[in-house]
Amino acid sequence: VSPPPPVSSSTSGLPPTSAQLQQRSVERLYDKYLVNLSDLQVLVGHRNDAWQVAHSQRHSSLHVVDRFTIDLQLHRRVAYVCDRRLPGAAISAELRSLQLHIDEQKIAVLHACFRNVFEKKPGSDGGVVAAAMADQRSLMSASLLSA
């Protein structure tokens, strides 16, 4: 059970029902954060590709994901409760439109990039992402860019 949506106040002048009172009590248990991420995009290309030019466009051959916006609502419970139906945290999101442009080459590039980032090389501490990415000779980069 996620935190319930806010209860609209009654204009009828009637006292709130027990369900409305309970809902208001539950709402007070949570801090609510609204996050809007706008104009996000994912580009994949070779090191020497003009990603700066592609980044400024709505769509290009380097785009894996065209620009998109996502609205997030984060709820964090601020008090301990015994009721297991009330989660400690909840996330809800609204994604209006998402356009993907994926082919075999882009999948291979993303795979190589993520492998470099997340695979621990023998003798390394695994904490220096930039060094791991620079070691690959035919590096193709994937970038999550925000305008």
mmCIF file with all atom_site columns, N, CA, C and O in Angstrom, residues 58-95:
data_model
loop_
_atom_site.group_PDB
_atom_site.id
_atom_site.type_symbol
_atom_site.label_atom_id
_atom_site.label_alt_id
_atom_site.label_comp_id
_atom_site.label_asym_id
_atom_site.label_entity_id
_atom_site.label_seq_id
_atom_site.pdbx_PDB_ins_code
_atom_site.Cartn_x
_atom_site.Cartn_y
_atom_site.Cartn_z
_atom_site.occupancy
_atom_site.B_iso_or_equiv
_atom_site.pdbx_formal_charge
_atom_site.auth_seq_id
_atom_site.auth_comp_id
_atom_site.auth_asym_id
_atom_site.auth_atom_id
_atom_site.pdbx_PDB_model_num
ATOM 1   N N  . ARG A 1 58 ? 16.981 17.318 -31.223 1.00 0.00 ? 58 ARG A N  1
ATOM 2   C CA . ARG A 1 58 ? 15.919 16.493 -30.626 1.00 0.00 ? 58 ARG A CA 1
ATOM 3   C C  . ARG A 1 58 ? 16.150 15.024 -30.911 1.00 0.00 ? 58 ARG A C  1
ATOM 4   O O  . ARG A 1 58 ? 15.833 14.167 -30.104 1.00 0.00 ? 58 ARG A O  1
ATOM 5   N N  . HIS A 1 59 ? 16.669 14.725 -32.105 1.00 0.00 ? 59 HIS A N  1
ATOM 6   C CA . HIS A 1 59 ? 16.924 13.346 -32.505 1.00 0.00 ? 59 HIS A CA 1
ATOM 7   C C  . HIS A 1 59 ? 18.107 13.317 -33.471 1.00 0.00 ? 59 HIS A C  1
ATOM 8   O O  . HIS A 1 59 ? 18.262 14.209 -34.279 1.00 0.00 ? 59 HIS A O  1
ATOM 9   N N  . SER A 1 60 ? 18.928 12.289 -33.347 1.00 0.00 ? 60 SER A N  1
ATOM 10  C CA . SER A 1 60 ? 20.044 12.090 -34.270 1.00 0.00 ? 60 SER A CA 1
ATOM 11  C C  . SER A 1 60 ? 20.332 10.594 -34.337 1.00 0.00 ? 60 SER A C  1
ATOM 12  O O  . SER A 1 60 ? 19.732 9.796  -33.618 1.00 0.00 ? 60 SER A O  1
ATOM 13  N N  . SER A 1 61 ? 21.288 10.228 -35.184 1.00 0.00 ? 61 SER A N  1
ATOM 14  C CA . SER A 1 61 ? 21.659 8.815  -35.287 1.00 0.00 ? 61 SER A CA 1
ATOM 15  C C  . SER A 1 61 ? 22.338 8.315  -34.019 1.00 0.00 ? 61 SER A C  1
ATOM 16  O O  . SER A 1 61 ? 22.440 7.106  -33.798 1.00 0.00 ? 61 SER A O  1
ATOM 17  N N  . LEU A 1 62 ? 22.808 9.211  -33.173 1.00 0.00 ? 62 LEU A N  1
ATOM 18  C CA . LEU A 1 62 ? 23.452 8.823  -31.915 1.00 0.00 ? 62 LEU A CA 1
ATOM 19  C C  . LEU A 1 62 ? 22.458 8.599  -30.785 1.00 0.00 ? 62 LEU A C  1
ATOM 20  O O  . LEU A 1 62 ? 22.807 8.025  -29.761 1.00 0.00 ? 62 LEU A O  1
ATOM 21  N N  . HIS A 1 63 ? 21.243 9.031  -30.949 1.00 0.00 ? 63 HIS A N  1
ATOM 22  C CA . HIS A 1 63 ? 20.253 8.920  -29.878 1.00 0.00 ? 63 HIS A CA 1
ATOM 23  C C  . HIS A 1 63 ? 19.786 7.473  -29.701 1.00 0.00 ? 63 HIS A C  1
ATOM 24  O O  . HIS A 1 63 ? 19.398 6.822  -30.653 1.00 0.00 ? 63 HIS A O  1
ATOM 25  N N  . VAL A 1 64 ? 19.839 7.019  -28.472 1.00 0.00 ? 64 VAL A N  1
ATOM 26  C CA . VAL A 1 64 ? 19.203 5.767  -28.084 1.00 0.00 ? 64 VAL A CA 1
ATOM 27  C C  . VAL A 1 64 ? 17.823 6.108  -27.524 1.00 0.00 ? 64 VAL A C  1
ATOM 28  O O  . VAL A 1 64 ? 16.847 5.422  -27.784 1.00 0.00 ? 64 VAL A O  1
ATOM 29  N N  . VAL A 1 65 ? 17.756 7.182  -26.746 1.00 0.00 ? 65 VAL A N  1
ATOM 30  C CA . VAL A 1 65 ? 16.500 7.663  -26.188 1.00 0.00 ? 65 VAL A CA 1
ATOM 31  C C  . VAL A 1 65 ? 16.393 9.145  -26.522 1.00 0.00 ? 65 VAL A C  1
ATOM 32  O O  . VAL A 1 65 ? 17.274 9.929  -26.176 1.00 0.00 ? 65 VAL A O  1
ATOM 33  N N  . ASP A 1 66 ? 15.321 9.524  -27.227 1.00 0.00 ? 66 ASP A N  1
ATOM 34  C CA . ASP A 1 66 ? 15.073 10.939 -27.507 1.00 0.00 ? 66 ASP A CA 1
ATOM 35  C C  . ASP A 1 66 ? 14.805 11.663 -26.196 1.00 0.00 ? 66 ASP A C  1
ATOM 36  O O  . ASP A 1 66 ? 14.512 11.055 -25.166 1.00 0.00 ? 66 ASP A O  1
ATOM 37  N N  . ARG A 1 67 ? 14.876 12.977 -26.266 1.00 0.00 ? 67 ARG A N  1
ATOM 38  C CA . ARG A 1 67 ? 14.617 13.782 -25.064 1.00 0.00 ? 67 ARG A CA 1
ATOM 39  C C  . ARG A 1 67 ? 13.287 13.376 -24.427 1.00 0.00 ? 67 ARG A C  1
ATOM 40  O O  . ARG A 1 67 ? 12.304 13.175 -25.119 1.00 0.00 ? 67 ARG A O  1
ATOM 41  N N  . PHE A 1 68 ? 13.303 13.288 -23.110 1.00 0.00 ? 68 PHE A N  1
ATOM 42  C CA . PHE A 1 68 ? 12.075 12.947 -22.396 1.00 0.00 ? 68 PHE A CA 1
ATOM 43  C C  . PHE A 1 68 ? 12.083 13.625 -21.038 1.00 0.00 ? 68 PHE A C  1
ATOM 44  O O  . PHE A 1 68 ? 13.114 14.076 -20.547 1.00 0.00 ? 68 PHE A O  1
ATOM 45  N N  . THR A 1 69 ? 10.921 13.695 -20.453 1.00 0.00 ? 69 THR A N  1
ATOM 46  C CA . THR A 1 69 ? 10.740 14.283 -19.130 1.00 0.00 ? 69 THR A CA 1
ATOM 47  C C  . THR A 1 69 ? 10.038 13.258 -18.260 1.00 0.00 ? 69 THR A C  1
ATOM 48  O O  . THR A 1 69 ? 9.148  12.553 -18.710 1.00 0.00 ? 69 THR A O  1
ATOM 49  N N  . ILE A 1 70 ? 10.467 13.179 -17.010 1.00 0.00 ? 70 ILE A N  1
ATOM 50  C CA . ILE A 1 70 ? 9.823  12.263 -16.073 1.00 0.00 ? 70 ILE A CA 1
ATOM 51  C C  . ILE A 1 70 ? 9.569  13.009 -14.768 1.00 0.00 ? 70 ILE A C  1
ATOM 52  O O  . ILE A 1 70 ? 10.421 13.757 -14.284 1.00 0.00 ? 70 ILE A O  1
ATOM 53  N N  . ASP A 1 71 ? 8.371  12.846 -14.239 1.00 0.00 ? 71 ASP A N  1
ATOM 54  C CA . ASP A 1 71 ? 7.985  13.428 -12.958 1.00 0.00 ? 71 ASP A CA 1
ATOM 55  C C  . ASP A 1 71 ? 7.946  12.316 -11.920 1.00 0.00 ? 71 ASP A C  1
ATOM 56  O O  . ASP A 1 71 ? 7.290  11.292 -12.127 1.00 0.00 ? 71 ASP A O  1
ATOM 57  N N  . LEU A 1 72 ? 8.647  12.512 -10.821 1.00 0.00 ? 72 LEU A N  1
ATOM 58  C CA . LEU A 1 72 ? 8.706  11.516 -9.753  1.00 0.00 ? 72 LEU A CA 1
ATOM 59  C C  . LEU A 1 72 ? 8.086  12.079 -8.480  1.00 0.00 ? 72 LEU A C  1
ATOM 60  O O  . LEU A 1 72 ? 8.258  13.260 -8.173  1.00 0.00 ? 72 LEU A O  1
ATOM 61  N N  . GLN A 1 73 ? 7.376  11.227 -7.767  1.00 0.00 ? 73 GLN A N  1
ATOM 62  C CA . GLN A 1 73 ? 6.906  11.544 -6.425  1.00 0.00 ? 73 GLN A CA 1
ATOM 63  C C  . GLN A 1 73 ? 7.550  10.534 -5.491  1.00 0.00 ? 73 GLN A C  1
ATOM 64  O O  . GLN A 1 73 ? 7.380  9.328  -5.666  1.00 0.00 ? 73 GLN A O  1
ATOM 65  N N  . LEU A 1 74 ? 8.306  11.036 -4.552  1.00 0.00 ? 74 LEU A N  1
ATOM 66  C CA . LEU A 1 74 ? 8.976  10.185 -3.576  1.00 0.00 ? 74 LEU A CA 1
ATOM 67  C C  . LEU A 1 74 ? 8.311  10.413 -2.224  1.00 0.00 ? 74 LEU A C  1
ATOM 68  O O  . LEU A 1 74 ? 8.121  11.551 -1.801  1.00 0.00 ? 74 LEU A O  1
ATOM 69  N N  . HIS A 1 75 ? 7.963  9.321  -1.556  1.00 0.00 ? 75 HIS A N  1
ATOM 70  C CA . HIS A 1 75 ? 7.356  9.384  -0.233  1.00 0.00 ? 75 HIS A CA 1
ATOM 71  C C  . HIS A 1 75 ? 8.272  8.623  0.722   1.00 0.00 ? 75 HIS A C  1
ATOM 72  O O  . HIS A 1 75 ? 8.654  7.490  0.443   1.00 0.00 ? 75 HIS A O  1
ATOM 73  N N  . ARG A 1 76 ? 8.627  9.277  1.836   1.00 0.00 ? 76 ARG A N  1
ATOM 74  C CA . ARG A 1 76 ? 9.470  8.631  2.842   1.00 0.00 ? 76 ARG A CA 1
ATOM 75  C C  . ARG A 1 76 ? 8.757  8.728  4.185   1.00 0.00 ? 76 ARG A C  1
ATOM 76  O O  . ARG A 1 76 ? 8.410  9.814  4.645   1.00 0.00 ? 76 ARG A O  1
ATOM 77  N N  . ARG A 1 77 ? 8.565  7.565  4.791   1.00 0.00 ? 77 ARG A N  1
ATOM 78  C CA . ARG A 1 77 ? 7.887  7.540  6.093   1.00 0.00 ? 77 ARG A CA 1
ATOM 79  C C  . ARG A 1 77 ? 8.808  8.147  7.143   1.00 0.00 ? 77 ARG A C  1
ATOM 80  O O  . ARG A 1 77 ? 9.990  7.836  7.198   1.00 0.00 ? 77 ARG A O  1
ATOM 81  N N  . VAL A 1 78 ? 8.282  9.026  7.960   1.00 0.00 ? 78 VAL A N  1
ATOM 82  C CA . VAL A 1 78 ? 9.095  9.737  8.949   1.00 0.00 ? 78 VAL A CA 1
ATOM 83  C C  . VAL A 1 78 ? 8.932  9.180  10.357  1.00 0.00 ? 78 VAL A C  1
ATOM 84  O O  . VAL A 1 78 ? 9.647  9.582  11.265  1.00 0.00 ? 78 VAL A O  1
ATOM 85  N N  . ALA A 1 79 ? 8.015  8.258  10.548  1.00 0.00 ? 79 ALA A N  1
ATOM 86  C CA . ALA A 1 79 ? 7.788  7.685  11.872  1.00 0.00 ? 79 ALA A CA 1
ATOM 87  C C  . ALA A 1 79 ? 7.631  6.174  11.743  1.00 0.00 ? 79 ALA A C  1
ATOM 88  O O  . ALA A 1 79 ? 7.146  5.667  10.744  1.00 0.00 ? 79 ALA A O  1
ATOM 89  N N  . TYR A 1 80 ? 8.050  5.477  12.770  1.00 0.00 ? 80 TYR A N  1
ATOM 90  C CA . TYR A 1 80 ? 7.906  4.023  12.785  1.00 0.00 ? 80 TYR A CA 1
ATOM 91  C C  . TYR A 1 80 ? 6.449  3.665  13.060  1.00 0.00 ? 80 TYR A C  1
ATOM 92  O O  . TYR A 1 80 ? 5.783  4.267  13.908  1.00 0.00 ? 80 TYR A O  1
ATOM 93  N N  . VAL A 1 81 ? 5.955  2.684  12.313  1.00 0.00 ? 81 VAL A N  1
ATOM 94  C CA . VAL A 1 81 ? 4.615  2.148  12.555  1.00 0.00 ? 81 VAL A CA 1
ATOM 95  C C  . VAL A 1 81 ? 4.692  0.623  12.477  1.00 0.00 ? 81 VAL A C  1
ATOM 96  O O  . VAL A 1 81 ? 5.531  0.069  11.780  1.00 0.00 ? 81 VAL A O  1
ATOM 97  N N  . CYS A 1 82 ? 3.826  -0.023 13.201  1.00 0.00 ? 82 CYS A N  1
ATOM 98  C CA . CYS A 1 82 ? 3.802  -1.491 13.203  1.00 0.00 ? 82 CYS A CA 1
ATOM 99  C C  . CYS A 1 82 ? 3.077  -2.065 11.987  1.00 0.00 ? 82 CYS A C  1
ATOM 100 O O  . CYS A 1 82 ? 3.232  -3.239 11.688  1.00 0.00 ? 82 CYS A O  1
ATOM 101 N N  . ASP A 1 83 ? 2.300  -1.256 11.322  1.00 0.00 ? 83 ASP A N  1
ATOM 102 C CA . ASP A 1 83 ? 1.502  -1.713 10.195  1.00 0.00 ? 83 ASP A CA 1
ATOM 103 C C  . ASP A 1 83 ? 2.400  -1.952 8.982   1.00 0.00 ? 83 ASP A C  1
ATOM 104 O O  . ASP A 1 83 ? 2.951  -1.015 8.409   1.00 0.00 ? 83 ASP A O  1
ATOM 105 N N  . ARG A 1 84 ? 2.537  -3.209 8.587   1.00 0.00 ? 84 ARG A N  1
ATOM 106 C CA . ARG A 1 84 ? 3.417  -3.559 7.458   1.00 0.00 ? 84 ARG A CA 1
ATOM 107 C C  . ARG A 1 84 ? 2.852  -3.130 6.113   1.00 0.00 ? 84 ARG A C  1
ATOM 108 O O  . ARG A 1 84 ? 3.545  -3.164 5.109   1.00 0.00 ? 84 ARG A O  1
ATOM 109 N N  . ARG A 1 85 ? 1.603  -2.736 6.088   1.00 0.00 ? 85 ARG A N  1
ATOM 110 C CA . ARG A 1 85 ? 1.010  -2.276 4.831   1.00 0.00 ? 85 ARG A CA 1
ATOM 111 C C  . ARG A 1 85 ? 1.469  -0.874 4.456   1.00 0.00 ? 85 ARG A C  1
ATOM 112 O O  . ARG A 1 85 ? 1.276  -0.436 3.336   1.00 0.00 ? 85 ARG A O  1
ATOM 113 N N  . LEU A 1 86 ? 2.090  -0.174 5.406   1.00 0.00 ? 86 LEU A N  1
ATOM 114 C CA . LEU A 1 86 ? 2.592  1.176  5.142   1.00 0.00 ? 86 LEU A CA 1
ATOM 115 C C  . LEU A 1 86 ? 4.093  1.090  4.873   1.00 0.00 ? 86 LEU A C  1
ATOM 116 O O  . LEU A 1 86 ? 4.883  0.888  5.782   1.00 0.00 ? 86 LEU A O  1
ATOM 117 N N  . PRO A 1 87 ? 4.502  1.245  3.622   1.00 0.00 ? 87 PRO A N  1
ATOM 118 C CA . PRO A 1 87 ? 5.915  1.080  3.278   1.00 0.00 ? 87 PRO A CA 1
ATOM 119 C C  . PRO A 1 87 ? 6.784  2.196  3.851   1.00 0.00 ? 87 PRO A C  1
ATOM 120 O O  . PRO A 1 87 ? 6.304  3.298  4.113   1.00 0.00 ? 87 PRO A O  1
ATOM 121 N N  . GLY A 1 88 ? 8.061  1.907  4.020   1.00 0.00 ? 88 GLY A N  1
ATOM 122 C CA . GLY A 1 88 ? 9.012  2.904  4.487   1.00 0.00 ? 88 GLY A CA 1
ATOM 123 C C  . GLY A 1 88 ? 9.255  3.970  3.437   1.00 0.00 ? 88 GLY A C  1
ATOM 124 O O  . GLY A 1 88 ? 9.528  5.122  3.755   1.00 0.00 ? 88 GLY A O  1
ATOM 125 N N  . ALA A 1 89 ? 9.167  3.577  2.182   1.00 0.00 ? 89 ALA A N  1
ATOM 126 C CA . ALA A 1 89 ? 9.359  4.520  1.080   1.00 0.00 ? 89 ALA A CA 1
ATOM 127 C C  . ALA A 1 89 ? 8.554  4.040  -0.116  1.00 0.00 ? 89 ALA A C  1
ATOM 128 O O  . ALA A 1 89 ? 8.305  2.851  -0.268  1.00 0.00 ? 89 ALA A O  1
ATOM 129 N N  . ALA A 1 90 ? 8.172  4.988  -0.945  1.00 0.00 ? 90 ALA A N  1
ATOM 130 C CA . ALA A 1 90 ? 7.427  4.658  -2.159  1.00 0.00 ? 90 ALA A CA 1
ATOM 131 C C  . ALA A 1 90 ? 7.797  5.669  -3.236  1.00 0.00 ? 90 ALA A C  1
ATOM 132 O O  . ALA A 1 90 ? 8.067  6.833  -2.943  1.00 0.00 ? 90 ALA A O  1
ATOM 133 N N  . ILE A 1 91 ? 7.821  5.199  -4.461  1.00 0.00 ? 91 ILE A N  1
ATOM 134 C CA . ILE A 1 91 ? 8.102  6.053  -5.609  1.00 0.00 ? 91 ILE A CA 1
ATOM 135 C C  . ILE A 1 91 ? 7.002  5.838  -6.640  1.00 0.00 ? 91 ILE A C  1
ATOM 136 O O  . ILE A 1 91 ? 6.638  4.707  -6.936  1.00 0.00 ? 91 ILE A O  1
ATOM 137 N N  . SER A 1 92 ? 6.508  6.932  -7.168  1.00 0.00 ? 92 SER A N  1
ATOM 138 C CA . SER A 1 92 ? 5.608  6.841  -8.310  1.00 0.00 ? 92 SER A CA 1
ATOM 139 C C  . SER A 1 92 ? 6.138  7.795  -9.366  1.00 0.00 ? 92 SER A C  1
ATOM 140 O O  . SER A 1 92 ? 6.761  8.808  -9.054  1.00 0.00 ? 92 SER A O  1
ATOM 141 N N  . ALA A 1 93 ? 5.918  7.435  -10.617 1.00 0.00 ? 93 ALA A N  1
ATOM 142 C CA . ALA A 1 93 ? 6.478  8.226  -11.710 1.00 0.00 ? 93 ALA A CA 1
ATOM 143 C C  . ALA A 1 93 ? 5.459  8.399  -12.815 1.00 0.00 ? 93 ALA A C  1
ATOM 144 O O  . ALA A 1 93 ? 4.598  7.552  -13.028 1.00 0.00 ? 93 ALA A O  1
ATOM 145 N N  . GLU A 1 94 ? 5.596  9.502  -13.524 1.00 0.00 ? 94 GLU A N  1
ATOM 146 C CA . GLU A 1 94 ? 4.784  9.747  -14.710 1.00 0.00 ? 94 GLU A CA 1
ATOM 147 C C  . GLU A 1 94 ? 5.742  10.034 -15.859 1.00 0.00 ? 94 GLU A C  1
ATOM 148 O O  . GLU A 1 94 ? 6.538  10.956 -15.813 1.00 0.00 ? 94 GLU A O  1
ATOM 149 N N  . LEU A 1 95 ? 5.652  9.191  -16.874 1.00 0.00 ? 95 LEU A N  1
ATOM 150 C CA . LEU A 1 95 ? 6.484  9.311  -18.061 1.00 0.00 ? 95 LEU A CA 1
ATOM 151 C C  . LEU A 1 95 ? 5.546  9.499  -19.240 1.00 0.00 ? 95 LEU A C  1
ATOM 152 O O  . LEU A 1 95 ? 4.822  8.578  -19.610 1.00 0.00 ? 95 LEU A O  1
#
